[in-house]
JSON list of C-alpha atoms in Angstrom, two decimals:
[
{"chain": "A", "resi": 1, "resn": "MET", "atom": "CA", "xyz": [5.40, -7.23, 46.22]},
{"chain": "A", "resi": 2, "resn": "THR", "atom": "CA", "xyz": [8.77, -6.47, 44.70]},
{"chain": "A", "resi": 3, "resn": "PRO", "atom": "CA", "xyz": [11.24, -5.94, 47.63]},
{"chain": "A", "resi": 4, "resn": "PRO", "atom": "CA", "xyz": [13.64, -2.63, 47.27]},
{"chain": "A", "resi": 5, "resn": "GLU", "atom": "CA", "xyz": [16.77, -2.78, 45.22]},
{"chain": "A", "resi": 6, "resn": "THR", "atom": "CA", "xyz": [19.96, -3.25, 47.32]},
{"chain": "A", "resi": 7, "resn": "VAL", "atom": "CA", "xyz": [23.46, -2.71, 45.89]},
{"chain": "A", "resi": 8, "resn": "PRO", "atom": "CA", "xyz": [26.69, -3.40, 48.17]},
{"chain": "A", "resi": 9, "resn": "PHE", "atom": "CA", "xyz": [29.17, -0.32, 48.65]},
{"chain": "A", "resi": 10, "resn": "THR", "atom": "CA", "xyz": [32.76, -1.14, 50.17]},
{"chain": "A", "resi": 11, "resn": "THR", "atom": "CA", "xyz": [35.54, 1.43, 50.48]},
{"chain": "A", "resi": 12, "resn": "GLN", "atom": "CA", "xyz": [38.28, 2.48, 52.83]},
{"chain": "A", "resi": 13, "resn": "HIS", "atom": "CA", "xyz": [38.41, 5.73, 55.26]},
{"chain": "A", "resi": 14, "resn": "ALA", "atom": "CA", "xyz": [40.96, 7.18, 56.75]},
{"chain": "A", "resi": 15, "resn": "LEU", "atom": "CA", "xyz": [40.88, 9.91, 59.47]},
{"chain": "A", "resi": 16, "resn": "LEU", "atom": "CA", "xyz": [43.95, 11.59, 60.03]},
{"chain": "A", "resi": 17, "resn": "ASP", "atom": "CA", "xyz": [44.61, 14.27, 63.00]},
{"chain": "A", "resi": 18, "resn": "LEU", "atom": "CA", "xyz": [47.65, 16.42, 61.64]},
{"chain": "A", "resi": 19, "resn": "ASP", "atom": "CA", "xyz": [49.67, 18.79, 63.17]},
{"chain": "A", "resi": 20, "resn": "LEU", "atom": "CA", "xyz": [49.39, 22.58, 61.41]},
{"chain": "A", "resi": 21, "resn": "ASP", "atom": "CA", "xyz": [52.99, 23.34, 63.04]},
{"chain": "A", "resi": 22, "resn": "HIS", "atom": "CA", "xyz": [54.53, 20.75, 60.76]},
{"chain": "A", "resi": 23, "resn": "PRO", "atom": "CA", "xyz": [55.91, 22.35, 57.39]},
{"chain": "A", "resi": 24, "resn": "LEU", "atom": "CA", "xyz": [54.14, 19.58, 54.89]},
{"chain": "A", "resi": 25, "resn": "ILE", "atom": "CA", "xyz": [50.83, 20.26, 56.60]},
{"chain": "A", "resi": 26, "resn": "ALA", "atom": "CA", "xyz": [51.31, 24.06, 56.92]},
{"chain": "A", "resi": 27, "resn": "ARG", "atom": "CA", "xyz": [51.66, 24.10, 53.04]},
{"chain": "A", "resi": 28, "resn": "SER", "atom": "CA", "xyz": [49.09, 21.66, 52.53]},
{"chain": "A", "resi": 29, "resn": "LEU", "atom": "CA", "xyz": [46.36, 23.91, 54.26]},
{"chain": "A", "resi": 30, "resn": "LEU", "atom": "CA", "xyz": [47.74, 26.95, 52.19]},
{"chain": "A", "resi": 31, "resn": "ASP", "atom": "CA", "xyz": [47.55, 25.58, 48.83]},
{"chain": "A", "resi": 32, "resn": "PRO", "atom": "CA", "xyz": [44.70, 22.95, 47.24]},
{"chain": "A", "resi": 33, "resn": "HIS", "atom": "CA", "xyz": [47.60, 21.43, 44.93]},
{"chain": "A", "resi": 34, "resn": "GLU", "atom": "CA", "xyz": [50.03, 20.50, 47.70]},
{"chain": "A", "resi": 35, "resn": "MET", "atom": "CA", "xyz": [47.29, 19.07, 49.79]},
{"chain": "A", "resi": 36, "resn": "HIS", "atom": "CA", "xyz": [46.27, 16.82, 46.61]},
{"chain": "A", "resi": 37, "resn": "ARG", "atom": "CA", "xyz": [49.86, 16.04, 46.76]},
{"chain": "A", "resi": 38, "resn": "THR", "atom": "CA", "xyz": [50.06, 15.13, 50.29]},
{"chain": "A", "resi": 39, "resn": "VAL", "atom": "CA", "xyz": [47.04, 12.94, 49.87]},
{"chain": "A", "resi": 40, "resn": "MET", "atom": "CA", "xyz": [48.13, 11.08, 46.58]},
{"chain": "A", "resi": 41, "resn": "ALA", "atom": "CA", "xyz": [51.51, 10.43, 48.21]},
{"chain": "A", "resi": 42, "resn": "ALA", "atom": "CA", "xyz": [49.75, 7.40, 50.01]},
{"chain": "A", "resi": 43, "resn": "PHE", "atom": "CA", "xyz": [48.87, 5.94, 46.82]},
{"chain": "A", "resi": 44, "resn": "ARG", "atom": "CA", "xyz": [52.05, 5.76, 44.78]},
{"chain": "A", "resi": 45, "resn": "HIS", "atom": "CA", "xyz": [52.46, 2.29, 44.90]},
{"chain": "A", "resi": 46, "resn": "TRP", "atom": "CA", "xyz": [49.43, 1.43, 43.19]},
{"chain": "A", "resi": 47, "resn": "ILE", "atom": "CA", "xyz": [49.48, 3.06, 39.84]},
{"chain": "A", "resi": 48, "resn": "PRO", "atom": "CA", "xyz": [52.85, 4.11, 37.83]},
{"chain": "A", "resi": 49, "resn": "ASN", "atom": "CA", "xyz": [53.66, 8.10, 38.18]},
{"chain": "A", "resi": 50, "resn": "GLY", "atom": "CA", "xyz": [52.41, 9.92, 35.74]},
{"chain": "A", "resi": 51, "resn": "THR", "atom": "CA", "xyz": [49.28, 7.84, 34.66]},
{"chain": "A", "resi": 52, "resn": "ARG", "atom": "CA", "xyz": [46.74, 10.91, 33.89]},
{"chain": "A", "resi": 53, "resn": "ASP", "atom": "CA", "xyz": [43.55, 9.47, 35.79]},
{"chain": "A", "resi": 54, "resn": "ALA", "atom": "CA", "xyz": [45.40, 7.98, 38.69]},
{"chain": "A", "resi": 55, "resn": "ARG", "atom": "CA", "xyz": [43.05, 9.46, 41.22]},
{"chain": "A", "resi": 56, "resn": "ALA", "atom": "CA", "xyz": [39.81, 8.51, 39.56]},
{"chain": "A", "resi": 57, "resn": "GLN", "atom": "CA", "xyz": [41.12, 5.07, 39.01]},
{"chain": "A", "resi": 58, "resn": "MET", "atom": "CA", "xyz": [41.72, 4.64, 42.90]},
{"chain": "A", "resi": 59, "resn": "GLY", "atom": "CA", "xyz": [38.63, 6.46, 43.67]},
{"chain": "A", "resi": 60, "resn": "VAL", "atom": "CA", "xyz": [40.74, 8.73, 45.83]},
{"chain": "A", "resi": 61, "resn": "LEU", "atom": "CA", "xyz": [38.41, 11.85, 47.42]},
{"chain": "A", "resi": 62, "resn": "HIS", "atom": "CA", "xyz": [39.11, 13.64, 50.38]},
{"chain": "A", "resi": 63, "resn": "THR", "atom": "CA", "xyz": [37.86, 16.60, 52.69]},
{"chain": "A", "resi": 64, "resn": "TYR", "atom": "CA", "xyz": [39.55, 18.30, 55.65]},
{"chain": "A", "resi": 65, "resn": "SER", "atom": "CA", "xyz": [38.94, 21.02, 58.09]},
{"chain": "A", "resi": 66, "resn": "ALA", "atom": "CA", "xyz": [41.31, 23.15, 60.34]},
{"chain": "A", "resi": 67, "resn": "ASN", "atom": "CA", "xyz": [41.01, 23.56, 64.16]},
{"chain": "A", "resi": 68, "resn": "LEU", "atom": "CA", "xyz": [42.80, 26.85, 64.66]},
{"chain": "A", "resi": 69, "resn": "LYS", "atom": "CA", "xyz": [42.36, 26.25, 68.25]},
{"chain": "A", "resi": 70, "resn": "THR", "atom": "CA", "xyz": [43.88, 23.17, 68.87]},
{"chain": "A", "resi": 71, "resn": "ASN", "atom": "CA", "xyz": [46.34, 23.60, 65.88]},
{"chain": "A", "resi": 72, "resn": "THR", "atom": "CA", "xyz": [45.43, 20.40, 64.01]},
{"chain": "A", "resi": 73, "resn": "LEU", "atom": "CA", "xyz": [44.01, 19.39, 60.84]},
{"chain": "A", "resi": 74, "resn": "THR", "atom": "CA", "xyz": [41.48, 16.94, 60.15]},
{"chain": "A", "resi": 75, "resn": "LEU", "atom": "CA", "xyz": [42.03, 15.22, 57.17]},
{"chain": "A", "resi": 76, "resn": "ILE", "atom": "CA", "xyz": [39.53, 12.30, 55.86]},
{"chain": "A", "resi": 77, "resn": "VAL", "atom": "CA", "xyz": [40.49, 10.43, 52.68]},
{"chain": "A", "resi": 78, "resn": "GLN", "atom": "CA", "xyz": [38.17, 7.60, 50.83]},
{"chain": "A", "resi": 79, "resn": "SER", "atom": "CA", "xyz": [39.91, 5.42, 48.35]},
{"chain": "A", "resi": 80, "resn": "ARG", "atom": "CA", "xyz": [38.78, 1.99, 46.76]},
{"chain": "A", "resi": 81, "resn": "VAL", "atom": "CA", "xyz": [42.68, 0.82, 47.66]},
{"chain": "A", "resi": 82, "resn": "PRO", "atom": "CA", "xyz": [44.31, 1.28, 51.01]},
{"chain": "A", "resi": 83, "resn": "GLY", "atom": "CA", "xyz": [46.49, 4.37, 51.44]},
{"chain": "A", "resi": 84, "resn": "ASN", "atom": "CA", "xyz": [50.12, 3.59, 52.77]},
{"chain": "A", "resi": 85, "resn": "TRP", "atom": "CA", "xyz": [49.74, 6.25, 55.47]},
{"chain": "A", "resi": 86, "resn": "LYS", "atom": "CA", "xyz": [53.46, 5.60, 56.72]},
{"chain": "A", "resi": 87, "resn": "ALA", "atom": "CA", "xyz": [54.22, 7.85, 53.46]},
{"chain": "A", "resi": 88, "resn": "LEU", "atom": "CA", "xyz": [53.66, 10.97, 55.68]},
{"chain": "A", "resi": 89, "resn": "PRO", "atom": "CA", "xyz": [56.20, 11.82, 58.05]},
{"chain": "A", "resi": 90, "resn": "ARG", "atom": "CA", "xyz": [55.73, 10.35, 61.57]},
{"chain": "A", "resi": 91, "resn": "ASP", "atom": "CA", "xyz": [55.95, 13.78, 63.16]},
{"chain": "A", "resi": 92, "resn": "ALA", "atom": "CA", "xyz": [52.95, 15.27, 60.87]},
{"chain": "A", "resi": 93, "resn": "TYR", "atom": "CA", "xyz": [50.84, 13.45, 62.88]},
{"chain": "A", "resi": 94, "resn": "ALA", "atom": "CA", "xyz": [48.72, 14.82, 66.05]},
{"chain": "A", "resi": 95, "resn": "ALA", "atom": "CA", "xyz": [47.43, 11.36, 66.60]},
{"chain": "A", "resi": 96, "resn": "PRO", "atom": "CA", "xyz": [47.52, 7.60, 64.88]},
{"chain": "A", "resi": 97, "resn": "PRO", "atom": "CA", "xyz": [45.63, 7.22, 61.68]},
{"chain": "A", "resi": 98, "resn": "ASP", "atom": "CA", "xyz": [42.34, 6.05, 62.23]},
{"chain": "A", "resi": 99, "resn": "VAL", "atom": "CA", "xyz": [41.72, 3.60, 58.91]},
{"chain": "A", "resi": 100, "resn": "ARG", "atom": "CA", "xyz": [38.56, 1.47, 58.51]},
{"chain": "A", "resi": 101, "resn": "THR", "atom": "CA", "xyz": [37.04, -0.47, 55.77]},
{"chain": "A", "resi": 102, "resn": "ILE", "atom": "CA", "xyz": [33.27, 0.27, 55.51]},
{"chain": "A", "resi": 103, "resn": "HIS", "atom": "CA", "xyz": [30.88, -2.25, 54.21]},
{"chain": "A", "resi": 104, "resn": "GLN", "atom": "CA", "xyz": [27.63, -0.84, 53.59]},
{"chain": "A", "resi": 105, "resn": "GLN", "atom": "CA", "xyz": [24.27, -2.08, 51.69]},
{"chain": "A", "resi": 106, "resn": "LEU", "atom": "CA", "xyz": [22.37, 0.81, 49.69]},
{"chain": "A", "resi": 107, "resn": "THR", "atom": "CA", "xyz": [18.79, 0.01, 49.30]},
{"chain": "A", "resi": 108, "resn": "THR", "atom": "CA", "xyz": [16.25, 1.93, 47.77]},
{"chain": "A", "resi": 109, "resn": "GLY", "atom": "CA", "xyz": [14.20, 4.16, 50.58]},
{"chain": "A", "resi": 110, "resn": "GLU", "atom": "CA", "xyz": [16.87, 3.99, 52.81]},
{"chain": "A", "resi": 111, "resn": "ARG", "atom": "CA", "xyz": [17.21, 7.56, 54.41]},
{"chain": "A", "resi": 112, "resn": "HIS", "atom": "CA", "xyz": [20.94, 8.80, 55.17]},
{"chain": "A", "resi": 113, "resn": "ARG", "atom": "CA", "xyz": [22.22, 11.83, 56.87]},
{"chain": "A", "resi": 114, "resn": "PHE", "atom": "CA", "xyz": [25.19, 13.52, 54.67]},
{"chain": "A", "resi": 115, "resn": "ARG", "atom": "CA", "xyz": [27.50, 16.25, 54.67]},
{"chain": "A", "resi": 116, "resn": "THR", "atom": "CA", "xyz": [29.67, 17.37, 51.38]},
{"chain": "A", "resi": 117, "resn": "VAL", "atom": "CA", "xyz": [31.52, 20.29, 50.17]},
{"chain": "A", "resi": 118, "resn": "ILE", "atom": "CA", "xyz": [30.99, 21.27, 46.72]},
{"chain": "A", "resi": 119, "resn": "ASN", "atom": "CA", "xyz": [32.26, 23.64, 44.02]},
{"chain": "A", "resi": 120, "resn": "PRO", "atom": "CA", "xyz": [29.13, 24.84, 42.57]},
{"chain": "A", "resi": 121, "resn": "ALA", "atom": "CA", "xyz": [30.71, 25.23, 38.96]},
{"chain": "A", "resi": 122, "resn": "ARG", "atom": "CA", "xyz": [28.29, 25.65, 35.80]},
{"chain": "A", "resi": 123, "resn": "TYR", "atom": "CA", "xyz": [28.79, 24.83, 31.95]},
{"chain": "A", "resi": 124, "resn": "ALA", "atom": "CA", "xyz": [27.73, 26.70, 29.39]},
{"chain": "A", "resi": 125, "resn": "PRO", "atom": "CA", "xyz": [24.19, 25.86, 27.65]},
{"chain": "A", "resi": 126, "resn": "GLY", "atom": "CA", "xyz": [24.24, 23.00, 25.19]},
{"chain": "A", "resi": 127, "resn": "THR", "atom": "CA", "xyz": [28.26, 22.35, 25.77]},
{"chain": "A", "resi": 128, "resn": "PRO", "atom": "CA", "xyz": [28.62, 19.96, 28.72]},
{"chain": "A", "resi": 129, "resn": "ARG", "atom": "CA", "xyz": [32.10, 18.96, 27.43]},
{"chain": "A", "resi": 130, "resn": "THR", "atom": "CA", "xyz": [33.34, 22.45, 28.02]},
{"chain": "A", "resi": 131, "resn": "ARG", "atom": "CA", "xyz": [35.49, 23.47, 30.98]},
{"chain": "A", "resi": 132, "resn": "PRO", "atom": "CA", "xyz": [33.23, 24.16, 34.00]},
{"chain": "A", "resi": 133, "resn": "ARG", "atom": "CA", "xyz": [32.84, 28.12, 34.74]},
{"chain": "A", "resi": 134, "resn": "ALA", "atom": "CA", "xyz": [33.08, 29.32, 38.20]},
{"chain": "A", "resi": 135, "resn": "GLU", "atom": "CA", "xyz": [29.90, 29.87, 40.27]},
{"chain": "A", "resi": 136, "resn": "ASP", "atom": "CA", "xyz": [29.79, 31.85, 43.18]},
{"chain": "A", "resi": 137, "resn": "ALA", "atom": "CA", "xyz": [29.16, 29.56, 46.54]},
{"chain": "A", "resi": 138, "resn": "THR", "atom": "CA", "xyz": [26.32, 31.70, 48.52]},
{"chain": "A", "resi": 139, "resn": "PRO", "atom": "CA", "xyz": [24.12, 29.34, 50.31]},
{"chain": "A", "resi": 140, "resn": "SER", "atom": "CA", "xyz": [21.18, 29.91, 47.78]},
{"chain": "A", "resi": 141, "resn": "LYS", "atom": "CA", "xyz": [23.39, 29.43, 44.98]},
{"chain": "A", "resi": 142, "resn": "ALA", "atom": "CA", "xyz": [24.98, 26.07, 46.43]},
{"chain": "A", "resi": 143, "resn": "LEU", "atom": "CA", "xyz": [21.51, 24.82, 47.23]},
{"chain": "A", "resi": 144, "resn": "GLN", "atom": "CA", "xyz": [20.34, 25.55, 43.59]},
{"chain": "A", "resi": 145, "resn": "TRP", "atom": "CA", "xyz": [23.28, 23.59, 42.18]},
{"chain": "A", "resi": 146, "resn": "PHE", "atom": "CA", "xyz": [23.07, 20.96, 44.52]},
{"chain": "A", "resi": 147, "resn": "THR", "atom": "CA", "xyz": [19.13, 20.40, 44.20]},
{"chain": "A", "resi": 148, "resn": "SER", "atom": "CA", "xyz": [19.54, 20.33, 40.52]},
{"chain": "A", "resi": 149, "resn": "ARG", "atom": "CA", "xyz": [21.29, 16.96, 40.80]},
{"chain": "A", "resi": 150, "resn": "LEU", "atom": "CA", "xyz": [18.78, 15.20, 43.19]},
{"chain": "A", "resi": 151, "resn": "GLN", "atom": "CA", "xyz": [17.03, 12.37, 41.41]},
{"chain": "A", "resi": 152, "resn": "ALA", "atom": "CA", "xyz": [13.22, 11.70, 42.25]},
{"chain": "A", "resi": 153, "resn": "PRO", "atom": "CA", "xyz": [12.13, 8.20, 41.79]},
{"chain": "A", "resi": 154, "resn": "GLY", "atom": "CA", "xyz": [11.69, 7.16, 38.28]},
{"chain": "A", "resi": 155, "resn": "HIS", "atom": "CA", "xyz": [13.97, 10.06, 37.02]},
{"chain": "A", "resi": 156, "resn": "PRO", "atom": "CA", "xyz": [16.91, 9.22, 34.51]},
{"chain": "A", "resi": 157, "resn": "ASN", "atom": "CA", "xyz": [20.26, 9.26, 36.32]},
{"chain": "A", "resi": 158, "resn": "HIS", "atom": "CA", "xyz": [21.83, 11.55, 33.72]},
{"chain": "A", "resi": 159, "resn": "ASP", "atom": "CA", "xyz": [20.33, 14.29, 31.41]},
{"chain": "A", "resi": 160, "resn": "ARG", "atom": "CA", "xyz": [22.13, 17.76, 31.46]},
{"chain": "A", "resi": 161, "resn": "TRP", "atom": "CA", "xyz": [24.48, 16.29, 34.17]},
{"chain": "A", "resi": 162, "resn": "PRO", "atom": "CA", "xyz": [24.69, 13.54, 36.18]},
{"chain": "A", "resi": 163, "resn": "ARG", "atom": "CA", "xyz": [22.26, 12.85, 39.16]},
{"chain": "A", "resi": 164, "resn": "ILE", "atom": "CA", "xyz": [23.17, 11.59, 42.31]},
{"chain": "A", "resi": 165, "resn": "GLY", "atom": "CA", "xyz": [20.77, 8.53, 42.85]},
{"chain": "A", "resi": 166, "resn": "ALA", "atom": "CA", "xyz": [18.81, 10.10, 45.99]},
{"chain": "A", "resi": 167, "resn": "HIS", "atom": "CA", "xyz": [16.33, 12.73, 46.67]},
{"chain": "A", "resi": 168, "resn": "THR", "atom": "CA", "xyz": [15.02, 15.04, 49.37]},
{"chain": "A", "resi": 169, "resn": "HIS", "atom": "CA", "xyz": [12.80, 17.88, 50.22]},
{"chain": "A", "resi": 170, "resn": "PRO", "atom": "CA", "xyz": [15.05, 21.27, 49.80]},
{"chain": "A", "resi": 171, "resn": "GLY", "atom": "CA", "xyz": [13.79, 21.99, 53.33]},
{"chain": "A", "resi": 172, "resn": "GLN", "atom": "CA", "xyz": [16.02, 19.26, 54.62]},
{"chain": "A", "resi": 173, "resn": "LEU", "atom": "CA", "xyz": [19.14, 20.99, 53.25]},
{"chain": "A", "resi": 174, "resn": "THR", "atom": "CA", "xyz": [21.43, 23.53, 54.74]},
{"chain": "A", "resi": 175, "resn": "ALA", "atom": "CA", "xyz": [24.15, 25.48, 53.12]},
{"chain": "A", "resi": 176, "resn": "ARG", "atom": "CA", "xyz": [27.04, 27.76, 54.27]},
{"chain": "A", "resi": 177, "resn": "THR", "atom": "CA", "xyz": [29.86, 29.41, 52.16]},
{"chain": "A", "resi": 178, "resn": "LEU", "atom": "CA", "xyz": [33.34, 28.26, 53.08]},
{"chain": "A", "resi": 179, "resn": "ALA", "atom": "CA", "xyz": [36.50, 30.20, 52.25]},
{"chain": "A", "resi": 180, "resn": "PRO", "atom": "CA", "xyz": [37.65, 29.80, 48.72]},
{"chain": "A", "resi": 181, "resn": "LEU", "atom": "CA", "xyz": [40.75, 27.81, 47.91]},
{"chain": "A", "resi": 182, "resn": "THR", "atom": "CA", "xyz": [43.62, 29.45, 45.88]},
{"chain": "A", "resi": 183, "resn": "SER", "atom": "CA", "xyz": [46.82, 27.89, 44.59]},
{"chain": "A", "resi": 184, "resn": "HIS", "atom": "CA", "xyz": [50.25, 29.91, 43.89]},
{"chain": "A", "resi": 185, "resn": "THR", "atom": "CA", "xyz": [52.22, 26.66, 42.74]},
{"chain": "A", "resi": 186, "resn": "ALA", "atom": "CA", "xyz": [51.11, 24.56, 39.86]},
{"chain": "A", "resi": 187, "resn": "HIS", "atom": "CA", "xyz": [48.14, 26.50, 38.75]},
{"chain": "A", "resi": 188, "resn": "PRO", "atom": "CA", "xyz": [48.80, 30.44, 39.60]},
{"chain": "A", "resi": 189, "resn": "GLY", "atom": "CA", "xyz": [45.29, 32.30, 39.94]},
{"chain": "A", "resi": 190, "resn": "MET", "atom": "CA", "xyz": [43.36, 29.19, 40.31]},
{"chain": "A", "resi": 191, "resn": "THR", "atom": "CA", "xyz": [40.36, 29.58, 42.55]},
{"chain": "A", "resi": 192, "resn": "ILE", "atom": "CA", "xyz": [37.82, 27.14, 43.94]},
{"chain": "A", "resi": 193, "resn": "ASN", "atom": "CA", "xyz": [34.67, 28.60, 45.29]},
{"chain": "A", "resi": 194, "resn": "ARG", "atom": "CA", "xyz": [33.25, 26.50, 48.03]},
{"chain": "A", "resi": 195, "resn": "ALA", "atom": "CA", "xyz": [30.15, 25.15, 49.96]},
{"chain": "A", "resi": 196, "resn": "GLU", "atom": "CA", "xyz": [29.26, 22.72, 52.52]},
{"chain": "A", "resi": 197, "resn": "ILE", "atom": "CA", "xyz": [25.88, 21.05, 52.26]},
{"chain": "A", "resi": 198, "resn": "THR", "atom": "CA", "xyz": [24.45, 19.18, 55.15]},
{"chain": "A", "resi": 199, "resn": "GLY", "atom": "CA", "xyz": [21.21, 17.17, 55.34]},
{"chain": "A", "resi": 200, "resn": "HIS", "atom": "CA", "xyz": [19.27, 13.92, 54.94]},
{"chain": "A", "resi": 201, "resn": "LEU", "atom": "CA", "xyz": [18.91, 12.11, 51.39]},
{"chain": "A", "resi": 202, "resn": "THR", "atom": "CA", "xyz": [16.55, 9.16, 50.38]},
{"chain": "A", "resi": 203, "resn": "ILE", "atom": "CA", "xyz": [18.16, 6.56, 47.86]},
{"chain": "A", "resi": 204, "resn": "THR", "atom": "CA", "xyz": [15.90, 6.39, 44.72]},
{"chain": "A", "resi": 205, "resn": "ASP", "atom": "CA", "xyz": [18.79, 4.57, 42.58]},
{"chain": "A", "resi": 206, "resn": "PRO", "atom": "CA", "xyz": [21.33, 2.37, 44.41]},
{"chain": "A", "resi": 207, "resn": "HIS", "atom": "CA", "xyz": [23.56, 1.93, 41.48]},
{"chain": "A", "resi": 208, "resn": "THR", "atom": "CA", "xyz": [23.80, 5.86, 40.72]},
{"chain": "A", "resi": 209, "resn": "TYR", "atom": "CA", "xyz": [24.04, 6.26, 44.19]},
{"chain": "A", "resi": 210, "resn": "HIS", "atom": "CA", "xyz": [26.80, 3.84, 44.56]},
{"chain": "A", "resi": 211, "resn": "ARG", "atom": "CA", "xyz": [28.52, 5.71, 41.48]},
{"chain": "A", "resi": 212, "resn": "THR", "atom": "CA", "xyz": [28.24, 9.23, 43.31]},
{"chain": "A", "resi": 213, "resn": "LEU", "atom": "CA", "xyz": [29.77, 7.70, 46.74]},
{"chain": "A", "resi": 214, "resn": "THR", "atom": "CA", "xyz": [32.57, 6.13, 44.83]},
{"chain": "A", "resi": 215, "resn": "HIS", "atom": "CA", "xyz": [33.62, 8.77, 42.07]},
{"chain": "A", "resi": 216, "resn": "GLY", "atom": "CA", "xyz": [32.26, 12.22, 44.21]},
{"chain": "A", "resi": 217, "resn": "LEU", "atom": "CA", "xyz": [30.02, 14.55, 42.83]},
{"chain": "A", "resi": 218, "resn": "GLY", "atom": "CA", "xyz": [30.73, 17.76, 40.61]},
{"chain": "A", "resi": 219, "resn": "PRO", "atom": "CA", "xyz": [34.17, 19.44, 39.81]},
{"chain": "A", "resi": 220, "resn": "SER", "atom": "CA", "xyz": [37.45, 19.99, 41.86]},
{"chain": "A", "resi": 221, "resn": "ARG", "atom": "CA", "xyz": [37.18, 16.33, 43.05]},
{"chain": "A", "resi": 222, "resn": "ALA", "atom": "CA", "xyz": [41.07, 16.26, 43.18]},
{"chain": "A", "resi": 223, "resn": "TYR", "atom": "CA", "xyz": [41.00, 19.53, 45.53]},
{"chain": "A", "resi": 224, "resn": "SER", "atom": "CA", "xyz": [38.71, 18.65, 48.38]},
{"chain": "A", "resi": 225, "resn": "CYS", "atom": "CA", "xyz": [35.49, 18.83, 46.80]},
{"chain": "A", "resi": 226, "resn": "GLY", "atom": "CA", "xyz": [32.75, 16.02, 46.25]},
{"chain": "A", "resi": 227, "resn": "LEU", "atom": "CA", "xyz": [33.26, 13.61, 48.54]},
{"chain": "A", "resi": 228, "resn": "LEU", "atom": "CA", "xyz": [29.74, 12.34, 50.11]},
{"chain": "A", "resi": 229, "resn": "LEU", "atom": "CA", "xyz": [29.97, 11.50, 53.70]},
{"chain": "A", "resi": 230, "resn": "THR", "atom": "CA", "xyz": [26.89, 9.54, 54.92]},
{"chain": "A", "resi": 231, "resn": "GLN", "atom": "CA", "xyz": [25.46, 7.67, 57.48]},
{"chain": "A", "resi": 232, "resn": "PRO", "atom": "CA", "xyz": [21.95, 5.70, 57.69]},
{"chain": "A", "resi": 233, "resn": "SER", "atom": "CA", "xyz": [19.48, 7.73, 59.38]},
{"chain": "A", "resi": 234, "resn": "PRO", "atom": "CA", "xyz": [16.29, 6.47, 60.75]},
{"chain": "A", "resi": 235, "resn": "PRO", "atom": "CA", "xyz": [12.99, 7.95, 59.06]},
{"chain": "A", "resi": 236, "resn": "PRO", "atom": "CA", "xyz": [11.48, 11.06, 60.56]},
{"chain": "A", "resi": 237, "resn": "PRO", "atom": "CA", "xyz": [9.14, 10.59, 63.22]},
{"chain": "A", "resi": 238, "resn": "SER", "atom": "CA", "xyz": [6.13, 10.84, 61.19]},
{"chain": "A", "resi": 239, "resn": "HIS", "atom": "CA", "xyz": [7.36, 7.71, 59.13]},
{"chain": "A", "resi": 240, "resn": "GLN", "atom": "CA", "xyz": [8.21, 5.52, 62.07]},
{"chain": "A", "resi": 241, "resn": "PRO", "atom": "CA", "xyz": [5.83, 2.54, 62.69]},
{"chain": "A", "resi": 242, "resn": "ALA", "atom": "CA", "xyz": [3.62, 3.08, 66.14]},
{"chain": "A", "resi": 243, "resn": "LYS", "atom": "CA", "xyz": [4.56, 0.98, 68.69]},
{"chain": "A", "resi": 244, "resn": "LYS", "atom": "CA", "xyz": [2.49, -1.96, 69.49]},
{"chain": "A", "resi": 245, "resn": "LEU", "atom": "CA", "xyz": [0.66, -1.66, 72.68]},
{"chain": "A", "resi": 246, "resn": "GLN", "atom": "CA", "xyz": [1.71, -4.83, 75.00]},
{"chain": "A", "resi": 247, "resn": "SER", "atom": "CA", "xyz": [-1.23, -7.00, 76.19]},
{"chain": "A", "resi": 248, "resn": "ALA", "atom": "CA", "xyz": [-2.05, -6.49, 79.94]},
{"chain": "A", "resi": 249, "resn": "HIS", "atom": "CA", "xyz": [-1.49, -9.26, 82.20]}
]
């Protein structure tokens, strides 16, 4: 019997608890372009300023949530290269940064629990290279967008759009609409509709899954969408092997 395919995945995660009273963090919360600049400030030493695809080269993806009760913003940044988190003002932190290098083996058939924030944009039929058009981010539309990118065993990794290298039963997914993001600085009038998807995935194509984890999912990846946060999860109870009975002595 052929053993399941395994692909190694290595990345760095930075977990930052930030003070919403700090002017830089307050501006970043209000404008996704300002948040993008705040994140990328930690990576200026890797690629020359003005490089067009700098974020993609360094694999920088981020997501965040605000806790208004504690007045903090939790920012998670994933990258292929280490970030210099001293680039942010010391008084912007509510707690020291938690930076970890993640080493993971991605194996066909492995089950992962996941969370992601998506911008469910769509493309005009037959024109995959045109700019995506905004789609509403209601739970039903978000789930439709996400499930269309699932990849059943044996399915190609790209047809109308890239697949994610994993599959699941739609009943194992949940979705909720998040507040849209708007920018009034670099991109006046820009609106990013967002939804959060959570659930479980089973890896069907480790190489494609590696690409999804590294480069993100869907559009608006510079603006906090597309990062797939995963954690290995045991199989559902019905698939767990029965425990062997111990012999009586």
